[in-house]
Every structure is written in structure tokens, then in C-alpha cells.
mmCIF file of C-alpha atoms in Angstrom:
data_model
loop_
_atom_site.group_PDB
_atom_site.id
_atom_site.type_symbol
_atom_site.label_atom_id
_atom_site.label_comp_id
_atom_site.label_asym_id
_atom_site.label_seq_id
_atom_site.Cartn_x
_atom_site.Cartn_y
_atom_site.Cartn_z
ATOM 1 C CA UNK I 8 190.743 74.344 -56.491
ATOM 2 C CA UNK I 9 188.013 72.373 -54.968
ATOM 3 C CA UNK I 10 188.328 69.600 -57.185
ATOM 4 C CA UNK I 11 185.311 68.964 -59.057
ATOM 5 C CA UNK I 12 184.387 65.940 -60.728
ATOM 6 C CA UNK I 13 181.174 66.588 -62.720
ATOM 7 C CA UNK I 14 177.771 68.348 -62.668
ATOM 8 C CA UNK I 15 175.202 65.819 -61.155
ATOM 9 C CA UNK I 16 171.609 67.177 -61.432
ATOM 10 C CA UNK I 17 170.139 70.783 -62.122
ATOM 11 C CA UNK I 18 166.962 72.049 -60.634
ATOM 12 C CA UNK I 19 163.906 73.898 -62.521
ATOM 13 C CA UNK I 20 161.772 75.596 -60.374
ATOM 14 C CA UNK I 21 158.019 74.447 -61.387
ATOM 15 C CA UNK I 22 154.472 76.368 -60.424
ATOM 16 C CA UNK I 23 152.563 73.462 -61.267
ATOM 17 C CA UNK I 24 154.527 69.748 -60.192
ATOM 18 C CA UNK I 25 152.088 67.217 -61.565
ATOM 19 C CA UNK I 26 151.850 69.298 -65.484
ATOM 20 C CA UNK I 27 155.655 69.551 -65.239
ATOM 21 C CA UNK I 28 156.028 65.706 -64.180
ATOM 22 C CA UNK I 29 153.885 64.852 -66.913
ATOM 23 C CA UNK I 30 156.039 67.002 -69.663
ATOM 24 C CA UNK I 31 159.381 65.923 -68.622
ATOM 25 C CA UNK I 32 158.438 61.929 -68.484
ATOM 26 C CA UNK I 33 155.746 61.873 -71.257
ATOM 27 C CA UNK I 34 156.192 64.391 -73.507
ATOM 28 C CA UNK I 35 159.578 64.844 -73.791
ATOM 29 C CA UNK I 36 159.987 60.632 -72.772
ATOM 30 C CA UNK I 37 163.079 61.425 -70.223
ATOM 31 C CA UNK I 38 163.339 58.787 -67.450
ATOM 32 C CA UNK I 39 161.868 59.321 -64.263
ATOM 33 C CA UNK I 40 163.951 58.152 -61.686
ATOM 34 C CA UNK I 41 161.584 55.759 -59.096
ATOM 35 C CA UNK I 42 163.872 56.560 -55.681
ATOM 36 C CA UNK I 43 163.034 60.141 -55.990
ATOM 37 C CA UNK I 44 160.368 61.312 -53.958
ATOM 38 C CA UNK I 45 157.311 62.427 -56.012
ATOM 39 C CA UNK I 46 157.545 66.271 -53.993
ATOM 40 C CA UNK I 47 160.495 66.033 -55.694
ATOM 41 C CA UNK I 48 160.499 64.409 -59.083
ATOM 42 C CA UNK I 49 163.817 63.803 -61.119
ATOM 43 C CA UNK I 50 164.459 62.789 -64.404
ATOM 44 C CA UNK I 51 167.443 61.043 -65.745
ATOM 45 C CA UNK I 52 169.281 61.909 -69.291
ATOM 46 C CA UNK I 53 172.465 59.399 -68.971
ATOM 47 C CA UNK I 54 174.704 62.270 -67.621
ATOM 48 C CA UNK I 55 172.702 64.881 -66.044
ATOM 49 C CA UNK I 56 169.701 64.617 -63.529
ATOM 50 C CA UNK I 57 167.119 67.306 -64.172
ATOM 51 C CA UNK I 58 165.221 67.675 -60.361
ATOM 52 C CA UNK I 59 161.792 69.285 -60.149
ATOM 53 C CA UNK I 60 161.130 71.747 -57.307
ATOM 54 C CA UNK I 61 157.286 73.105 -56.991
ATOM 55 C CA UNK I 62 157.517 77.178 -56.112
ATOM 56 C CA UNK I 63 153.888 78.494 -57.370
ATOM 57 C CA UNK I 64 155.295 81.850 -57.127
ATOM 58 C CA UNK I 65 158.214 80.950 -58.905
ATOM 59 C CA UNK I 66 159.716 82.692 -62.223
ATOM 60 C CA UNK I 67 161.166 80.258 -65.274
ATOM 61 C CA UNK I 68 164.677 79.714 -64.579
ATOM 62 C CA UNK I 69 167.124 81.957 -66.386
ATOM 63 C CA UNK I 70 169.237 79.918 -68.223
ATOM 64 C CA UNK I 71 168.352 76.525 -70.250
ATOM 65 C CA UNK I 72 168.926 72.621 -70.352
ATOM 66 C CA UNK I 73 170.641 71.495 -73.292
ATOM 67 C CA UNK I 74 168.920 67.840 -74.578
ATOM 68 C CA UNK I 75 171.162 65.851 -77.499
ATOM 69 C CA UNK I 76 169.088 64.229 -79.821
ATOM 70 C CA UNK I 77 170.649 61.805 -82.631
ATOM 71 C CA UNK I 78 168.883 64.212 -84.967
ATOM 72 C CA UNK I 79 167.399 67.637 -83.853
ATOM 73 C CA UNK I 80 164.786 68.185 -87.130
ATOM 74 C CA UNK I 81 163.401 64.832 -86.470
ATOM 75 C CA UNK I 82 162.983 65.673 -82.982
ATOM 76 C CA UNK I 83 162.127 69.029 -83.599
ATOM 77 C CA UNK I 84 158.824 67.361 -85.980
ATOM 78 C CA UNK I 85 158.106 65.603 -83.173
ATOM 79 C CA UNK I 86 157.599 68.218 -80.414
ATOM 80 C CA UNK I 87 155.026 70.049 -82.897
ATOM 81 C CA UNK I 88 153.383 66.819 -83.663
ATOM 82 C CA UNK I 89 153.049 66.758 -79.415
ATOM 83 C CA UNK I 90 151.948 70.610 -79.270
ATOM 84 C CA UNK I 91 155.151 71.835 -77.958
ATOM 85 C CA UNK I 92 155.931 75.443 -79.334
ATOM 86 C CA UNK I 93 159.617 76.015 -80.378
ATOM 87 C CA UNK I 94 161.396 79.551 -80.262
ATOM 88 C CA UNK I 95 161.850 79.964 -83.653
ATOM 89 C CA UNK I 96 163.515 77.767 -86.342
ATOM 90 C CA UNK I 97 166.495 75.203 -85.718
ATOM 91 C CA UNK I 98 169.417 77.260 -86.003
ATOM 92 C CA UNK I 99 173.100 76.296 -87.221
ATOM 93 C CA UNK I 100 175.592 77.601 -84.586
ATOM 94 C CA UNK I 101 179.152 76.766 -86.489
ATOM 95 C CA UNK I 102 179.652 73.526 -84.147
ATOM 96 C CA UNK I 103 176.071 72.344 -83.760
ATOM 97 C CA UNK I 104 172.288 72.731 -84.432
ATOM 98 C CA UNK I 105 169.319 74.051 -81.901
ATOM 99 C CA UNK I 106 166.283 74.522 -81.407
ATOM 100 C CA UNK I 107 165.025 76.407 -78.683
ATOM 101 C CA UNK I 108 161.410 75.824 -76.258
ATOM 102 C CA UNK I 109 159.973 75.826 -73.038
ATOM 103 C CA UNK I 110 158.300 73.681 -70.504
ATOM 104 C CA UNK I 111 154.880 74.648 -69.220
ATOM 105 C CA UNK I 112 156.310 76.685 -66.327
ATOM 106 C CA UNK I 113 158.827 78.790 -69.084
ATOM 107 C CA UNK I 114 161.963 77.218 -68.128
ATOM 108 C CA UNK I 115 164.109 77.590 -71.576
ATOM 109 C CA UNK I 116 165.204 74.133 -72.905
ATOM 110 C CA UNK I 117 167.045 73.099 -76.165
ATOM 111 C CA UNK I 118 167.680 70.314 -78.610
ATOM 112 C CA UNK I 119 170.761 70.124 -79.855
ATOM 113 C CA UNK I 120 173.208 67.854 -81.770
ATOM 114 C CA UNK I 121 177.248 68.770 -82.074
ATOM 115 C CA UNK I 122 178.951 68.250 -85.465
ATOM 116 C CA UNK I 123 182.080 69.302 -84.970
ATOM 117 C CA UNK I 124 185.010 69.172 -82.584
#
């Protein structure tokens, strides 16, 4: 085994750095951390770094960032009342609820909230 200890950061690929900057730390209010270069903009969630990378070529990644909320409806009322689009309506998965969007570059994100063990 190589012994590891946690995940630290995941990175989105972005076409356009300064809209994607602007969603992640004013739209979505996640912490920009100030030691990070702005080529390379990170955000901070309290477990999990999310690390901007500008590729203009670049497809959305393939998989998604889960975001707990205290309460994913209320959240969820206030990404439309921002102009975000969501994928549908909040869905009940058995252990928690989520609600599926995108950032402005198509990388798949998610509110959710877990209610059972």
C-alpha cells in the first residue's frame, strides 16, 4: 500500500480563468486561497482544495465535485436566484439529497447533504 492519508485538492480544467475565478469565489462564495498564484487560482472548502487550471481547448471534466450544504433546497433557491441552471430537480438518493449543475466551463458539480449513516 502506499499509505495514503487524504485527498488534498482536485483540479477543473477551465477555458476561460477570470469567468471561472469569478463563479467559484462569488457565486458559489467558496474561499479563495491568497498564496495561490492567480494563473492558478484555488479555492478552499474546509477539506478539499478545488485548483483552477486555464486549457482554452479544454473539455469539462468527467466526473463532479460534491459541495455539502447545511440544507441543499435552500441552497438550491439560491443558485436560481444567482442564474445558475441546475440538472434537473434535487433528487433523494436513500442516504442523501442532490442537486446537480455546472460551472461556466461544464465541469459537473453537486450540492449535497447526507442523512444517514
Amino acid at each position: 500500500m502506499i499509505g495514503v492519508e487524504r485527498t488534498d485538492y482536485v483540479s477543473l480544467p477551465v477555458r476561460d480563468l477570470a469567468r471561472a475565478t469569478a463563479f467559484y469565489g462569488e457565486t458559489l462564495g467558496i474561499e479563495r486561497n491568497p498564496k495561490a498564484p492567480a494563473s492558478n487560482p484555488e479555492f478552499e472548502t474546509g477539506n478539499l482544495t478545488i485548483s483552477l487550471r486555464e486549457e482554452p481547448g479544454a473539455a469539462p471534466s468527467t466526473g463532479y465535485v460534491a459541495l455539502r450544504v447545511a440544507d441543499v433546497d435552500a441552497a438550491r433557491r439560491q443558485l436560481l436566484e444567482l442564474g445558475v441552471e441546475l440538472d434537473g430537480e434535487t433528487f433523494d438518493t436513500g442516504v442523501c439529497d442532490v442537486a446537480f449543475f455546472t460551472d461556466p466551463d461544464g465541469n459537473r458539480l453537486c450540492i449535497h447533504r447526507r442523512y444517514a449513516d
